[in-house]
PDB file of C-alpha atoms in Angstrom:
ATOM      1  CA  MET A  56     115.999 147.304 196.302  1.00 70.00           C
ATOM      2  CA  ILE A  57     115.176 145.792 199.646  1.00 82.00           C
ATOM      3  CA  ALA A  58     115.970 142.440 198.378  1.00 84.00           C
ATOM      4  CA  LEU A  59     119.339 143.867 197.308  1.00 85.00           C
ATOM      5  CA  LEU A  60     119.944 145.691 201.063  1.00 86.00           C
ATOM      6  CA  ALA A  61     118.532 142.068 202.938  1.00 87.00           C
ATOM      7  CA  LEU A  62     121.215 139.930 200.615  1.00 87.00           C
ATOM      8  CA  PHE A  63     123.881 142.922 201.754  1.00 86.00           C
ATOM      9  CA  ALA A  64     122.527 142.773 205.276  1.00 88.00           C
ATOM     10  CA  PHE A  65     122.275 138.871 205.659  1.00 90.00           C
ATOM     11  CA  ILE A  66     126.140 138.065 204.043  1.00 87.00           C
ATOM     12  CA  LEU A  67     127.369 140.742 206.897  1.00 86.00           C
ATOM     13  CA  THR A  68     125.627 139.821 210.077  1.00 87.00           C
ATOM     14  CA  TRP A  69     124.735 135.371 209.326  1.00 87.00           C
ATOM     15  CA  GLN A  70     127.589 134.553 211.742  1.00 87.00           C
ATOM     16  CA  TYR A  71     127.650 137.155 214.208  1.00 88.00           C
ATOM     17  CA  SER A  72     123.015 137.604 214.428  1.00 85.00           C
ATOM     18  CA  ASN A  73     120.503 135.312 214.638  1.00 84.00           C
ATOM     19  CA  PHE A  74     118.211 138.263 213.738  1.00 86.00           C
ATOM     20  CA  SER A  75     119.960 137.845 210.020  1.00 86.00           C
ATOM     21  CA  LEU A  76     117.325 135.132 209.534  1.00 89.00           C
ATOM     22  CA  ILE A  77     114.693 137.970 208.950  1.00 90.00           C
ATOM     23  CA  PHE A  78     116.667 138.790 205.764  1.00 91.00           C
ATOM     24  CA  LEU A  79     115.705 135.467 203.871  1.00 91.00           C
ATOM     25  CA  PRO A  80     112.199 136.108 203.147  1.00 91.00           C
ATOM     26  CA  LEU A  81     113.443 139.690 201.184  1.00 90.00           C
ATOM     27  CA  ILE A  82     115.533 137.183 199.744  1.00 90.00           C
ATOM     28  CA  PHE A  83     113.359 134.859 198.450  1.00 91.00           C
ATOM     29  CA  TYR A  84     110.853 137.874 197.502  1.00 89.00           C
ATOM     30  CA  GLY A  85     113.066 139.324 194.640  1.00 87.00           C
ATOM     31  CA  LEU A  86     113.979 136.270 193.021  1.00 88.00           C
ATOM     32  CA  ALA A  87     110.003 135.005 193.366  1.00 89.00           C
ATOM     33  CA  ARG A  88     109.146 138.101 192.014  1.00 87.00           C
ATOM     34  CA  GLU A  89     111.281 138.553 189.130  1.00 84.00           C
ATOM     35  CA  PHE A  90     110.686 134.723 187.993  1.00 86.00           C
ATOM     36  CA  PHE A  91     107.038 135.884 187.894  1.00 87.00           C
ATOM     37  CA  VAL A  92     107.357 138.827 185.720  1.00 84.00           C
ATOM     38  CA  PHE A  93     109.629 136.478 183.370  1.00 81.00           C
ATOM     39  CA  LEU A  94     106.891 134.277 183.590  1.00 82.00           C
ATOM     40  CA  LYS A  95     103.938 135.881 183.395  1.00 83.00           C
ATOM     41  CA  PHE A  96     105.474 137.972 180.126  1.00 78.00           C
ATOM     42  CA  ARG A  97     106.508 134.395 178.268  1.00 76.00           C
ATOM     43  CA  LYS A  98     103.360 133.223 178.312  1.00 76.00           C
ATOM     44  CA  ASN A  99     101.421 136.434 177.333  1.00 75.00           C
ATOM     45  CA  ILE A 100     103.604 135.974 174.684  1.00 71.00           C
ATOM     46  CA  ILE A 101     103.082 132.195 173.546  1.00 70.00           C
ATOM     47  CA  LYS A 102      98.877 132.468 174.700  1.00 70.00           C
ATOM     48  CA  GLU A 103      98.667 135.784 171.654  1.00 68.00           C
ATOM     49  CA  ALA A 104     100.901 133.338 168.876  1.00 65.00           C
ATOM     50  CA  THR A 105      99.140 129.646 169.822  1.00 63.00           C
ATOM     51  CA  ILE A 106      95.240 130.519 171.370  1.00 68.00           C
ATOM     52  CA  VAL A 107      92.363 132.487 169.588  1.00 65.00           C
ATOM     53  CA  LYS A 108      91.944 135.992 170.796  1.00 71.00           C
ATOM     54  CA  ASN A 109      88.852 135.930 172.663  1.00 66.00           C
ATOM     55  CA  SER A 110      88.482 131.763 172.557  1.00 66.00           C
ATOM     56  CA  LEU A 111      87.381 129.368 175.118  1.00 66.00           C
ATOM     57  CA  ILE A 112      90.830 128.244 176.322  1.00 64.00           C
ATOM     58  CA  TYR A 113      92.281 132.158 176.228  1.00 63.00           C
ATOM     59  CA  ARG A 114      89.368 132.856 178.588  1.00 66.00           C
ATOM     60  CA  LEU A 115      90.534 130.418 180.823  1.00 60.00           C
ATOM     61  CA  SER A 116      93.979 131.392 180.534  1.00 64.00           C
ATOM     62  CA  MET A 117      93.643 134.745 181.608  1.00 69.00           C
ATOM     63  CA  GLY A 118      94.190 133.647 185.521  1.00 69.00           C
ATOM     64  CA  ASP A 119      98.191 133.646 186.527  1.00 76.00           C
ATOM     65  CA  PHE A 120      97.472 130.693 189.038  1.00 78.00           C
ATOM     66  CA  LEU A 121     100.226 128.459 187.800  1.00 79.00           C
ATOM     67  CA  ILE A 122     102.322 130.916 187.074  1.00 84.00           C
ATOM     68  CA  TYR A 123     102.707 131.632 191.078  1.00 87.00           C
ATOM     69  CA  ILE A 124     103.081 128.000 191.441  1.00 89.00           C
ATOM     70  CA  ILE A 125     105.873 127.485 189.240  1.00 87.00           C
ATOM     71  CA  SER A 126     107.596 130.584 190.217  1.00 88.00           C
ATOM     72  CA  PHE A 127     107.349 129.085 193.722  1.00 91.00           C
ATOM     73  CA  PHE A 128     108.868 126.345 193.226  1.00 92.00           C
ATOM     74  CA  MET A 129     111.765 128.371 190.429  1.00 89.00           C
ATOM     75  CA  ALA A 130     112.165 130.669 193.952  1.00 90.00           C
ATOM     76  CA  ILE A 131     112.816 128.038 195.890  1.00 93.00           C
ATOM     77  CA  PHE A 132     116.307 126.078 194.270  1.00 91.00           C
ATOM     78  CA  THR A 133     117.288 129.473 193.296  1.00 90.00           C
ATOM     79  CA  PHE A 134     116.889 130.871 196.685  1.00 91.00           C
ATOM     80  CA  LEU A 135     119.313 127.128 198.593  1.00 91.00           C
ATOM     81  CA  SER A 136     120.868 127.606 196.132  1.00 90.00           C
ATOM     82  CA  LEU A 137     122.197 131.271 196.847  1.00 90.00           C
ATOM     83  CA  PHE A 138     121.608 130.286 200.967  1.00 92.00           C
ATOM     84  CA  LEU A 139     123.950 127.169 200.706  1.00 90.00           C
ATOM     85  CA  ASN A 140     126.563 128.970 198.526  1.00 90.00           C
ATOM     86  CA  LEU A 141     126.110 132.493 201.087  1.00 90.00           C
ATOM     87  CA  ILE A 142     127.239 129.809 204.006  1.00 90.00           C
ATOM     88  CA  THR A 143     130.862 129.255 202.447  1.00 88.00           C
ATOM     89  CA  ALA A 144     131.612 132.645 199.909  1.00 87.00           C
ATOM     90  CA  GLN A 145     135.576 133.143 199.554  1.00 86.00           C
ATOM     91  CA  LYS A 146     136.414 136.688 200.121  1.00 85.00           C
ATOM     92  CA  GLN A 147     137.028 136.451 196.253  1.00 87.00           C
ATOM     93  CA  GLU A 148     134.188 134.773 195.155  1.00 88.00           C
ATOM     94  CA  LEU A 149     132.022 137.793 197.109  1.00 88.00           C
ATOM     95  CA  PHE A 150     133.827 140.542 195.278  1.00 88.00           C
ATOM     96  CA  PHE A 151     133.704 139.133 191.787  1.00 89.00           C
ATOM     97  CA  LEU A 152     129.496 138.705 192.173  1.00 89.00           C
ATOM     98  CA  LEU A 153     129.849 142.992 193.943  1.00 88.00           C
ATOM     99  CA  ILE A 154     132.291 144.366 191.627  1.00 87.00           C
ATOM    100  CA  PHE A 155     132.143 143.004 188.386  1.00 90.00           C
ATOM    101  CA  LEU A 156     128.952 140.876 187.977  1.00 90.00           C
ATOM    102  CA  PRO A 157     126.565 144.550 188.727  1.00 88.00           C
ATOM    103  CA  LEU A 158     128.990 146.490 185.793  1.00 88.00           C
ATOM    104  CA  CYS A 159     128.867 143.374 183.235  1.00 90.00           C
ATOM    105  CA  LEU A 160     125.102 143.403 183.758  1.00 88.00           C
ATOM    106  CA  VAL A 161     124.956 147.280 182.930  1.00 86.00           C
ATOM    107  CA  PHE A 162     127.797 147.323 180.410  1.00 87.00           C
ATOM    108  CA  LEU A 163     125.377 143.992 178.453  1.00 86.00           C
ATOM    109  CA  ARG A 164     122.143 146.433 178.818  1.00 83.00           C
ATOM    110  CA  LYS A 165     123.574 149.489 177.087  1.00 82.00           C
ATOM    111  CA  LYS A 166     125.169 147.632 174.296  1.00 80.00           C
ATOM    112  CA  LEU A 167     122.569 145.801 173.833  1.00 75.00           C
ATOM    113  CA  ASN A 168     119.762 148.183 174.130  1.00 67.00           C
ATOM    114  CA  PHE A 169     119.346 148.027 170.625  1.00 60.00           C
ATOM    115  CA  GLN A 170     118.860 144.391 170.038  1.00 65.00           C
ATOM    116  CA  PHE A 171     116.710 142.891 172.130  1.00 62.00           C
ATOM    117  CA  ILE A 172     113.076 145.141 173.403  1.00 62.00           C
ATOM    118  CA  ASP A 173     112.840 146.695 177.507  1.00 63.00           C
ATOM    119  CA  ASN A 174     111.294 143.687 178.822  1.00 64.00           C
ATOM    120  CA  ALA A 175     111.359 141.085 181.134  1.00 64.00           C
ATOM    121  CA  TYR A 176     112.102 137.909 178.315  1.00 68.00           C
ATOM    122  CA  SER A 177     115.319 140.565 176.950  1.00 78.00           C
ATOM    123  CA  ASP A 178     116.586 140.866 181.100  1.00 81.00           C
ATOM    124  CA  PHE A 179     116.643 137.243 181.168  1.00 82.00           C
ATOM    125  CA  ARG A 180     118.384 136.613 178.384  1.00 85.00           C
ATOM    126  CA  ILE A 181     120.784 139.012 179.608  1.00 87.00           C
ATOM    127  CA  ILE A 182     120.776 137.992 183.340  1.00 88.00           C
ATOM    128  CA  ILE A 183     122.300 134.781 181.630  1.00 90.00           C
ATOM    129  CA  ILE A 184     124.825 135.759 180.036  1.00 90.00           C
ATOM    130  CA  SER A 185     126.455 137.997 182.356  1.00 91.00           C
ATOM    131  CA  ALA A 186     126.053 135.675 184.373  1.00 92.00           C
ATOM    132  CA  PHE A 187     127.772 132.863 182.558  1.00 94.00           C
ATOM    133  CA  LEU A 188     130.475 135.154 181.966  1.00 93.00           C
ATOM    134  CA  ILE A 189     131.361 135.658 185.015  1.00 93.00           C
ATOM    135  CA  ALA A 190     131.078 132.395 186.044  1.00 93.00           C
ATOM    136  CA  LEU A 191     133.515 131.871 183.291  1.00 93.00           C
ATOM    137  CA  ILE A 192     135.741 134.149 184.181  1.00 92.00           C
ATOM    138  CA  TYR A 193     136.395 132.959 187.606  1.00 92.00           C
ATOM    139  CA  ALA A 194     136.610 129.689 186.683  1.00 90.00           C
ATOM    140  CA  ILE A 195     140.091 130.515 184.455  1.00 90.00           C
ATOM    141  CA  PHE A 196     140.649 132.915 187.471  1.00 89.00           C
ATOM    142  CA  ASN A 197     140.482 130.232 190.113  1.00 86.00           C
ATOM    143  CA  LEU A 198     141.998 127.314 188.446  1.00 83.00           C
ATOM    144  CA  PHE A 199     144.847 130.128 187.986  1.00 82.00           C
ATOM    145  CA  PHE A 200     145.629 131.999 191.035  1.00 77.00           C
ATOM    146  CA  SER A 201     144.296 130.233 193.055  1.00 70.00           C
ATOM    147  CA  SER A 202     146.109 127.116 194.894  1.00 65.00           C
ATOM    148  CA  LEU A 203     144.681 123.980 195.136  1.00 59.00           C
ATOM    149  CA  GLU A 204     146.755 121.560 197.453  1.00 61.00           C
ATOM    150  CA  GLU A 205     145.911 117.626 197.766  1.00 59.00           C
ATOM    151  CA  VAL A 206     143.928 116.935 200.626  1.00 60.00           C
ATOM    152  CA  ARG A 207     145.282 113.984 203.634  1.00 62.00           C
ATOM    153  CA  LEU A 208     143.389 112.122 205.613  1.00 57.00           C
ATOM    154  CA  GLU A 209     146.104 112.443 208.440  1.00 57.00           C
ATOM    155  CA  ASN A 210     145.493 116.601 208.640  1.00 59.00           C
ATOM    156  CA  PHE A 211     142.110 116.031 208.607  1.00 62.00           C
ATOM    157  CA  SER A 212     141.773 114.009 211.194  1.00 59.00           C
ATOM    158  CA  GLN A 213     144.890 116.595 213.019  1.00 61.00           C
ATOM    159  CA  ASN A 214     143.666 120.034 212.272  1.00 64.00           C
ATOM    160  CA  VAL A 215     141.548 122.537 213.021  1.00 68.00           C
ATOM    161  CA  ILE A 216     138.130 122.515 210.851  1.00 74.00           C
ATOM    162  CA  PRO A 217     138.307 126.081 209.190  1.00 78.00           C
ATOM    163  CA  TYR A 218     134.496 126.660 209.284  1.00 82.00           C
ATOM    164  CA  LYS A 219     132.871 129.586 209.297  1.00 87.00           C
ATOM    165  CA  ILE A 220     130.443 129.948 212.587  1.00 87.00           C
ATOM    166  CA  SER A 221     127.634 131.372 213.585  1.00 88.00           C
ATOM    167  CA  THR A 222     125.656 131.746 216.163  1.00 88.00           C
ATOM    168  CA  PHE A 223     122.559 130.261 215.181  1.00 88.00           C
ATOM    169  CA  PHE A 224     122.935 127.372 215.324  1.00 88.00           C
ATOM    170  CA  VAL A 225     121.164 126.002 211.957  1.00 89.00           C
ATOM    171  CA  PHE A 226     123.878 128.485 209.825  1.00 90.00           C
ATOM    172  CA  ASP A 227     126.560 127.164 211.981  1.00 88.00           C
ATOM    173  CA  PHE A 228     125.546 123.388 211.667  1.00 89.00           C
ATOM    174  CA  ILE A 229     124.924 123.873 207.654  1.00 91.00           C
ATOM    175  CA  SER A 230     129.057 125.843 207.553  1.00 89.00           C
ATOM    176  CA  GLU A 231     129.723 122.813 208.949  1.00 86.00           C
ATOM    177  CA  ILE A 232     128.744 120.163 206.773  1.00 88.00           C
ATOM    178  CA  LEU A 233     129.298 122.505 203.379  1.00 89.00           C
ATOM    179  CA  THR A 234     132.384 122.084 204.983  1.00 85.00           C
ATOM    180  CA  LEU A 235     132.835 118.511 205.443  1.00 83.00           C
ATOM    181  CA  ILE A 236     131.506 118.065 201.618  1.00 84.00           C
ATOM    182  CA  LYS A 237     133.941 120.113 200.382  1.00 84.00           C
ATOM    183  CA  PHE A 238     136.996 117.794 201.876  1.00 79.00           C
ATOM    184  CA  ILE A 239     135.956 114.482 200.359  1.00 77.00           C
ATOM    185  CA  GLU A 240     135.014 116.260 196.865  1.00 80.00           C
ATOM    186  CA  GLU A 241     138.530 117.801 197.465  1.00 78.00           C
ATOM    187  CA  TYR A 242     140.221 114.423 198.888  1.00 74.00           C
ATOM    188  CA  PHE A 243     138.967 111.968 195.996  1.00 75.00           C
ATOM    189  CA  LEU A 244     139.540 114.534 192.572  1.00 77.00           C
ATOM    190  CA  SER A 245     143.495 115.023 194.593  1.00 75.00           C
ATOM    191  CA  SER A 246     143.579 111.318 193.948  1.00 72.00           C
ATOM    192  CA  LEU A 247     142.910 111.555 190.032  1.00 75.00           C
ATOM    193  CA  GLY A 248     145.946 112.974 189.654  1.00 74.00           C
ATOM    194  CA  VAL A 249     146.928 116.586 189.543  1.00 75.00           C
ATOM    195  CA  VAL A 250     145.881 117.520 185.311  1.00 80.00           C
ATOM    196  CA  TRP A 251     142.453 115.648 186.182  1.00 81.00           C
ATOM    197  CA  PHE A 252     141.999 117.773 189.515  1.00 80.00           C
ATOM    198  CA  LYS A 253     142.129 120.849 188.176  1.00 83.00           C
ATOM    199  CA  MET A 254     139.647 119.760 184.957  1.00 86.00           C
ATOM    200  CA  ILE A 255     137.433 118.743 187.014  1.00 86.00           C
ATOM    201  CA  HIS A 256     137.298 121.816 189.805  1.00 84.00           C
ATOM    202  CA  LEU A 257     137.188 123.786 186.414  1.00 87.00           C
ATOM    203  CA  ILE A 258     133.418 122.591 185.654  1.00 90.00           C
ATOM    204  CA  PHE A 259     132.648 122.248 189.577  1.00 89.00           C
ATOM    205  CA  ASP A 260     133.796 126.388 190.156  1.00 88.00           C
ATOM    206  CA  PHE A 261     132.481 127.368 186.785  1.00 92.00           C
ATOM    207  CA  SER A 262     128.742 125.682 187.346  1.00 91.00           C
ATOM    208  CA  ASN A 263     128.889 126.567 190.811  1.00 90.00           C
ATOM    209  CA  PHE A 264     129.236 129.838 190.477  1.00 92.00           C
ATOM    210  CA  PHE A 265     127.154 129.898 187.257  1.00 93.00           C
ATOM    211  CA  ILE A 266     124.085 129.158 189.541  1.00 91.00           C
ATOM    212  CA  PHE A 267     125.272 131.737 192.286  1.00 91.00           C
ATOM    213  CA  SER A 268     126.351 134.224 189.842  1.00 91.00           C
ATOM    214  CA  LEU A 269     122.392 133.909 188.428  1.00 90.00           C
ATOM    215  CA  SER A 270     120.592 134.145 191.850  1.00 89.00           C
ATOM    216  CA  PHE A 271     122.947 137.255 192.112  1.00 89.00           C
ATOM    217  CA  ALA A 272     121.699 138.806 188.934  1.00 89.00           C
ATOM    218  CA  TYR A 273     118.625 138.244 189.723  1.00 87.00           C
ATOM    219  CA  ILE A 274     118.743 139.993 193.034  1.00 87.00           C
ATOM    220  CA  TYR A 275     120.365 143.275 191.483  1.00 87.00           C
ATOM    221  CA  ASN A 276     118.658 142.896 188.535  1.00 83.00           C
ATOM    222  CA  PHE A 277     115.207 143.663 190.538  1.00 79.00           C
ATOM    223  CA  ALA A 278     117.195 146.403 192.262  1.00 81.00           C
ATOM    224  CA  PHE A 279     118.192 148.123 189.016  1.00 79.00           C
ATOM    225  CA  LYS A 280     114.864 148.632 187.981  1.00 74.00           C
ATOM    226  CA  ILE A 281     114.750 151.843 190.463  1.00 71.00           C
ATOM    227  CA  LYS A 282     115.302 155.670 189.613  1.00 69.00           C
ATOM    228  CA  ASN A 283     118.287 156.501 190.304  1.00 72.00           C
ATOM    229  CA  LYS A 284     121.006 153.261 190.062  1.00 71.00           C
ATOM    230  CA  ASN A 285     123.477 155.378 191.662  1.00 77.00           C
ATOM    231  CA  TYR A 286     122.516 153.800 195.269  1.00 77.00           C
ATOM    232  CA  ILE A 287     123.416 150.059 193.902  1.00 78.00           C
ATOM    233  CA  TYR A 288     126.899 151.680 193.053  1.00 77.00           C
ATOM    234  CA  ILE A 289     127.231 153.084 196.271  1.00 81.00           C
ATOM    235  CA  PHE A 290     125.835 150.265 198.196  1.00 79.00           C
ATOM    236  CA  SER A 291     127.906 147.040 196.092  1.00 82.00           C
ATOM    237  CA  PHE A 292     130.709 149.311 196.799  1.00 81.00           C
ATOM    238  CA  MET A 293     130.494 149.648 201.439  1.00 84.00           C
ATOM    239  CA  MET A 294     129.657 145.546 200.773  1.00 83.00           C
ATOM    240  CA  ILE A 295     132.877 145.507 199.688  1.00 80.00           C
ATOM    241  CA  LEU A 296     134.750 147.126 202.151  1.00 81.00           C
ATOM    242  CA  GLY A 297     133.031 145.732 204.951  1.00 81.00           C
ATOM    243  CA  ILE A 298     133.659 142.385 203.509  1.00 79.00           C
ATOM    244  CA  PHE A 299     137.242 143.017 203.486  1.00 77.00           C
ATOM    245  CA  PHE A 300     137.663 144.591 206.978  1.00 79.00           C
ATOM    246  CA  ILE A 301     134.809 142.360 208.527  1.00 78.00           C
ATOM    247  CA  LYS A 302     136.619 139.515 210.461  1.00 78.00           C
ATOM    248  CA  GLU A 303     135.813 136.262 209.689  1.00 78.00           C
ATOM    249  CA  THR A 304     134.271 134.332 213.031  1.00 82.00           C
ATOM    250  CA  LYS A 305     135.960 130.282 211.931  1.00 82.00           C
ATOM    251  CA  ASN A 306     136.232 127.234 213.926  1.00 77.00           C
ATOM    252  CA  GLU A 307     139.301 127.463 215.783  1.00 74.00           C
ATOM    253  CA  LYS A 308     138.528 123.535 217.555  1.00 78.00           C
ATOM    254  CA  ILE A 309     139.221 120.627 217.361  1.00 73.00           C
ATOM    255  CA  LYS A 310     135.992 117.948 216.660  1.00 72.00           C
ATOM    256  CA  PRO A 311     136.207 114.665 218.540  1.00 72.00           C
ATOM    257  CA  TYR A 312     134.460 113.061 214.773  1.00 71.00           C
ATOM    258  CA  GLN A 313     136.879 114.033 212.762  1.00 67.00           C
ATOM    259  CA  LYS A 314     139.240 111.278 213.233  1.00 69.00           C
ATOM    260  CA  GLU A 315     136.163 109.112 212.836  1.00 72.00           C
ATOM    261  CA  PHE A 316     135.152 110.834 209.831  1.00 70.00           C
ATOM    262  CA  ALA A 317     138.630 110.422 208.197  1.00 68.00           C
ATOM    263  CA  LEU A 318     138.551 106.852 208.583  1.00 71.00           C
ATOM    264  CA  PHE A 319     135.400 106.895 207.394  1.00 71.00           C
ATOM    265  CA  VAL A 320     136.756 108.879 204.239  1.00 66.00           C
ATOM    266  CA  GLU A 321     139.474 105.864 203.737  1.00 66.00           C
ATOM    267  CA  ASN A 322     137.302 103.076 204.140  1.00 69.00           C
ATOM    268  CA  ILE A 323     135.509 104.574 201.406  1.00 66.00           C
ATOM    269  CA  ALA A 324     138.265 104.703 199.761  1.00 62.00           C
ATOM    270  CA  LEU A 325     139.734 101.666 199.662  1.00 63.00           C
ATOM    271  CA  LEU A 326     136.145 100.269 198.231  1.00 64.00           C
ATOM    272  CA  LYS A 327     136.773 102.885 195.643  1.00 58.00           C
ATOM    273  CA  GLU A 328     139.658 101.271 194.417  1.00 58.00           C
ATOM    274  CA  GLN A 329     138.949  97.600 194.404  1.00 59.00           C
ATOM    275  CA  ASN A 330     136.473  96.358 191.242  1.00 56.00           C
ATOM    276  CA  LEU A 331     133.473  95.509 191.479  1.00 53.00           C
ATOM    277  CA  THR A 332     132.794  92.900 189.243  1.00 57.00           C
ATOM    278  CA  SER A 333     136.816  91.436 191.287  1.00 61.00           C
ATOM    279  CA  LEU A 334     135.225  91.957 194.459  1.00 61.00           C
ATOM    280  CA  LYS A 335     132.176  89.640 193.618  1.00 64.00           C
ATOM    281  CA  GLN A 336     134.739  86.935 191.355  1.00 66.00           C
ATOM    282  CA  ASN A 337     136.517  86.743 195.172  1.00 68.00           C
ATOM    283  CA  LYS A 338     132.919  86.492 197.168  1.00 69.00           C
ATOM    284  CA  ASP A 339     132.011  83.650 194.676  1.00 71.00           C
ATOM    285  CA  GLN A 340     136.082  81.995 195.207  1.00 72.00           C
ATOM    286  CA  ILE A 341     134.994  81.716 198.760  1.00 75.00           C
ATOM    287  CA  GLU A 342     132.062  79.800 198.851  1.00 75.00           C
ATOM    288  CA  ASN A 343     133.158  77.828 196.322  1.00 74.00           C
ATOM    289  CA  ASN A 344     136.071  77.127 199.010  1.00 69.00           C
ATOM    290  CA  LEU A 345     134.227  76.312 201.757  1.00 72.00           C
ATOM    291  CA  LYS A 346     132.022  73.880 199.869  1.00 75.00           C
ATOM    292  CA  LYS A 347     134.960  72.100 199.176  1.00 71.00           C
ATOM    293  CA  VAL A 348     136.262  72.456 202.835  1.00 69.00           C
ATOM    294  CA  GLN A 349     132.420  70.936 203.775  1.00 69.00           C
ATOM    295  CA  GLU A 350     132.727  68.049 201.708  1.00 72.00           C
ATOM    296  CA  LEU A 351     136.223  67.224 203.371  1.00 67.00           C
ATOM    297  CA  LEU A 352     134.235  67.072 206.721  1.00 66.00           C
ATOM    298  CA  ASN A 353     131.956  63.800 205.458  1.00 69.00           C
ATOM    299  CA  LYS A 354     134.955  62.251 204.275  1.00 68.00           C
ATOM    300  CA  ASN A 355     136.485  59.327 206.445  1.00 68.00           C
ATOM    301  CA  ALA A 356     139.786  58.261 207.530  1.00 66.00           C
ATOM    302  CA  PHE A 357     140.314  56.534 204.643  1.00 65.00           C
ATOM    303  CA  GLU A 358     139.311  59.214 202.247  1.00 68.00           C
ATOM    304  CA  LEU A 359     140.676  61.949 203.611  1.00 67.00           C
ATOM    305  CA  GLY A 360     144.322  60.470 203.467  1.00 70.00           C
ATOM    306  CA  ILE A 361     143.600  59.778 199.742  1.00 71.00           C
ATOM    307  CA  TRP A 362     143.301  63.431 199.278  1.00 66.00           C
ATOM    308  CA  TRP A 363     145.755  64.302 201.061  1.00 67.00           C
ATOM    309  CA  PHE A 364     147.747  63.054 198.151  1.00 70.00           C
ATOM    310  CA  SER A 365     145.373  64.221 195.868  1.00 73.00           C
ATOM    311  CA  LYS A 366     146.028  67.397 192.663  1.00 73.00           C
ATOM    312  CA  GLU A 367     143.137  68.110 194.360  1.00 73.00           C
ATOM    313  CA  LYS A 368     144.308  69.263 197.767  1.00 70.00           C
ATOM    314  CA  GLU A 369     146.925  71.062 196.422  1.00 72.00           C
ATOM    315  CA  ASP A 370     144.111  73.315 194.024  1.00 72.00           C
ATOM    316  CA  LEU A 371     142.351  74.028 197.203  1.00 70.00           C
ATOM    317  CA  GLN A 372     145.365  75.158 198.587  1.00 73.00           C
ATOM    318  CA  LYS A 373     146.309  77.457 195.746  1.00 74.00           C
ATOM    319  CA  ALA A 374     142.516  78.806 196.245  1.00 70.00           C
ATOM    320  CA  VAL A 375     142.335  79.162 199.530  1.00 66.00           C
ATOM    321  CA  ASN A 376     145.777  80.876 199.791  1.00 71.00           C
ATOM    322  CA  GLU A 377     144.697  83.724 196.881  1.00 70.00           C
ATOM    323  CA  SER A 378     141.646  84.716 198.906  1.00 62.00           C
ATOM    324  CA  LEU A 379     143.233  85.162 202.040  1.00 61.00           C
ATOM    325  CA  LYS A 380     145.996  87.608 200.100  1.00 62.00           C
TER     326      LYS A 380
END
């Protein structure tokens, strides 16, 4: 429950207070604890099924040191994904996670109560199914009800970048960088055409929101272990009210690097449009033309006069004109 409250507190305060940093270790602990319980249970199942009881290998595998290490690194990956998504999360994303996700977890837990034994492995299955369903619904909703506008470099270089700002400079910097990365992604996707743009956007939305939902589901699952679950619903509802009534603080200044960044992206786009094979062919052709010019410099006046009226001169002139194009 503490991990869930820490998650709620971070969502509400990361833009306005430097002290929001203290909530992150509690969120990490909740994730690490859930991974540890699942991996330990999984280890015990494999051990009992494959190793002779009271054997040397059985006794050596009694410790949980390796489980702690694996849980730690799994928690780091999940925590970083959760953190980066929270920095750029929109209100509709949080609405799905704070309302539909816990309801889906409770619904599946009740419906599958007679199908699965109540243990950590069953929790993992329910978390995966819930995250998958919520991510799929969100991706479809985003496809039909969110406007996917074409990104133009002119607009980017002249308009304000509306990223979420924070009083803590690290969070502010991360938010700005993530917004720029999203702009590059949107720019190149929009160049593929409307159909491909929407299809790839659907895949990206589903994949990213699935991992986001998975992180949230682990925190919720950790909190649902308390006896009185009504507190979770109450706090989730209060979070929804807080998110929709607290005004987000966004950047209102044009950054000095915007024009240079737009030019950089435009140059990348030009390179993308060029076929690498044709670039190599052009390079080889230019080198060949330079070698012919070098040979001309070694000729005397009489030889140059003969060369001037030869077909070799016309071929070189055509090759140079093609290279200039």
